[in-house]
Coordinates of C-alpha atoms in Angstrom, one line a residue:
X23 CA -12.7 -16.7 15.7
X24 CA -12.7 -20.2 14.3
X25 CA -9.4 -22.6 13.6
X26 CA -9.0 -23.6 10.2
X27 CA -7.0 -26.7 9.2
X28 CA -5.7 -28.5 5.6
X29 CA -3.4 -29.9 3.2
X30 CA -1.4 -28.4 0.7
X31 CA 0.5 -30.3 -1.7
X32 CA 4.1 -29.3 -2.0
X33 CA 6.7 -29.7 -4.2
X34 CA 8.9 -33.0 -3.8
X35 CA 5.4 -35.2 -2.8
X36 CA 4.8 -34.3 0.9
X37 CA 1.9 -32.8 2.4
X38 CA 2.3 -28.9 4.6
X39 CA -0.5 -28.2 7.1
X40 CA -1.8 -25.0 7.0
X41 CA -3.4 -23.6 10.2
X42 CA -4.9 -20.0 11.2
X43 CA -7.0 -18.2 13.1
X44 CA -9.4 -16.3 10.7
X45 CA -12.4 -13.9 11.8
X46 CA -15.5 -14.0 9.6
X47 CA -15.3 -10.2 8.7
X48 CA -18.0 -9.0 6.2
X49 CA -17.5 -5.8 4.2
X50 CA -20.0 -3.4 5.4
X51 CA -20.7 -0.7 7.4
X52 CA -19.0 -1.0 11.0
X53 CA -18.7 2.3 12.8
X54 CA -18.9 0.3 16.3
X55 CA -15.9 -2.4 15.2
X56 CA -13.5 -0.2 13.0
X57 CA -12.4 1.8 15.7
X58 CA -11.6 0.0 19.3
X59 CA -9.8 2.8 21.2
X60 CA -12.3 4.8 23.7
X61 CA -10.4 8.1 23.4
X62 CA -10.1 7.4 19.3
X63 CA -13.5 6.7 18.9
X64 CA -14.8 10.0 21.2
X65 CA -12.5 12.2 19.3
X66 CA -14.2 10.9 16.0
X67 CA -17.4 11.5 17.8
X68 CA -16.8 15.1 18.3
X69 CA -16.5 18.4 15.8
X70 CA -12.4 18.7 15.8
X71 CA -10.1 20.4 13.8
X72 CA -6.9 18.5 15.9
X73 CA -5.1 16.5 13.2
X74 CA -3.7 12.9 14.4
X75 CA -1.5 10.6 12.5
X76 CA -3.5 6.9 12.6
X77 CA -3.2 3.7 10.7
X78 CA -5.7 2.6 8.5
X79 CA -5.9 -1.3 8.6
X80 CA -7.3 -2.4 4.6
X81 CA -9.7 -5.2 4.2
X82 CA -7.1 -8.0 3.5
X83 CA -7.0 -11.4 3.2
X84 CA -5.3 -12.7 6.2
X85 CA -1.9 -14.6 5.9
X86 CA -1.4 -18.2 7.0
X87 CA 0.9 -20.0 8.6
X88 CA 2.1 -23.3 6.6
X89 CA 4.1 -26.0 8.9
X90 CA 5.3 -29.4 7.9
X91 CA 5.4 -32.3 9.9
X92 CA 9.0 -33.9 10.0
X93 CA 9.2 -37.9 10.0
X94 CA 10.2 -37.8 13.2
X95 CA 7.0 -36.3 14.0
X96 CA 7.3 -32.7 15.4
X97 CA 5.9 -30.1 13.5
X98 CA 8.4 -27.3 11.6
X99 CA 7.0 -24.0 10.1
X100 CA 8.0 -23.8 5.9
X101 CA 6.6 -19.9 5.2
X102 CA 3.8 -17.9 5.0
X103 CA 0.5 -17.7 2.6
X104 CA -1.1 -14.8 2.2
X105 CA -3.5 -15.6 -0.4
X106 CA -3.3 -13.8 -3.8
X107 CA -0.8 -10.7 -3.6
X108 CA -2.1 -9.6 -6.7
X109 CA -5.6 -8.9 -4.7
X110 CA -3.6 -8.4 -1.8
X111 CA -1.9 -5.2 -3.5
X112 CA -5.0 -4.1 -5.7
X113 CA -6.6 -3.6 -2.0
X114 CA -3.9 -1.9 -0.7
X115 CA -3.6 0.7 -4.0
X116 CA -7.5 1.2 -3.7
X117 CA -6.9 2.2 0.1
X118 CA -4.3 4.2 -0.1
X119 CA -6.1 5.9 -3.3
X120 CA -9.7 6.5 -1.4
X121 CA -7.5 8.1 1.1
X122 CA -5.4 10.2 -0.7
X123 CA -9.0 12.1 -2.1
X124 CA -10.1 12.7 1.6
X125 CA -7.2 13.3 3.8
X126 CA -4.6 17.1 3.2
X127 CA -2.0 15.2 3.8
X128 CA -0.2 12.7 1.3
X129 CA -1.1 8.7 3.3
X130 CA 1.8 6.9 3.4
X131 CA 1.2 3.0 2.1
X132 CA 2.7 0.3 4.4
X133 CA 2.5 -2.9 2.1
X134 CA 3.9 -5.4 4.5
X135 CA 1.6 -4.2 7.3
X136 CA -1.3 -4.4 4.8
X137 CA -2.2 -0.6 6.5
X138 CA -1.8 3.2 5.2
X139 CA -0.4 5.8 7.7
X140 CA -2.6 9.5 7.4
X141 CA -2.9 12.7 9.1
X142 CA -6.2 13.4 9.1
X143 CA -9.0 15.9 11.0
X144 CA -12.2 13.9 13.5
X145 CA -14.2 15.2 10.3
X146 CA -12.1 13.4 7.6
X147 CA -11.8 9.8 9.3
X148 CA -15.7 10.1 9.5
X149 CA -15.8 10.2 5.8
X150 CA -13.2 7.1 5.6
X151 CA -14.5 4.7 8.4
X152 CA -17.3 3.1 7.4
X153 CA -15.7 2.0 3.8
X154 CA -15.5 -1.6 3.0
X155 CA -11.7 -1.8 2.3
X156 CA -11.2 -0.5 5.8
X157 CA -11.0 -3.1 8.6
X158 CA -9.6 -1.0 11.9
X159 CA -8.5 2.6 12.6
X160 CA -6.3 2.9 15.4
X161 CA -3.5 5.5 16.7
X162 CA 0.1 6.0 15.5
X163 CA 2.1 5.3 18.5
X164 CA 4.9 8.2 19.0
X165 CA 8.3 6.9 20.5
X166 CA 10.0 8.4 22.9
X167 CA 13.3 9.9 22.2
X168 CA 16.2 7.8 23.8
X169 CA 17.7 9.7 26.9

């Protein structure tokens, strides 16, 4: 991870400071980095007609934080940047298309989270993971029911 820091000019003649953490992430094929969880990545591994519901994480630009320093001299967060949400969207529509041809089950899109929600077999996400517009596969998370 590498800190990246600059100027923007904003409107009425002041200056915001943008910082983020970024990743340099390069399209390409990534069985080993797509999929972090142990017992995800060793049902993938194996031959299994189990369905699970996981979230597909699309190949994004990442969104940045903008502050602005005050005259008195502290630091103020003004919004978020999140790059083009034009590309940002195109992404997400290619994703959640790819997926739709693979998976039985209709993905669900998530366009805040920048992610698409499927049910889908060990055999299908094999087909899926290694795509360039796909940057991590991990599991849904089931809540409990509230006692």
């Amino acid at each position: 991870m590498c800190s990246v820091l600059s100027t923007l000019p904003v409107h009425g003649g002041t200056k915001a400071t943008m910082a983020s953490k970024t990743a340099m992430h390069i399209p390409q094929a990534n069985h080993g980095t797509t999929i972090e969880e142990p017992d995800l990545l060793a049902w993938v591994s194996a031959a299994s007609d189990e369905k699970r519901e996981l979230i597909v994480e699309a190949n994004v630009p990442e969104r940045k934080a903008v502050f602005q320093r005050r005259p008195d001299g502290r630091t103020v967060p003004v919004g978020i940047e999140s790059g083009a949400s034009s590309d940002r969207a195109e992404t997400l529509i290619q994703l959640h298309n790819l997926l739709e041809n693979i998976v039985d089950v209709l993905p669900v899109l998530l366009k805040a989270a920048g992610a698409v929600v499927v049910k889908a077999s060990s055999r299908e996400v094999r087909q899926f993971m290694d795509h360039p517009l796909v940057k991590r596969i991990r599991s849904n998370r089931k809540l409990r029911k509230s006692a």
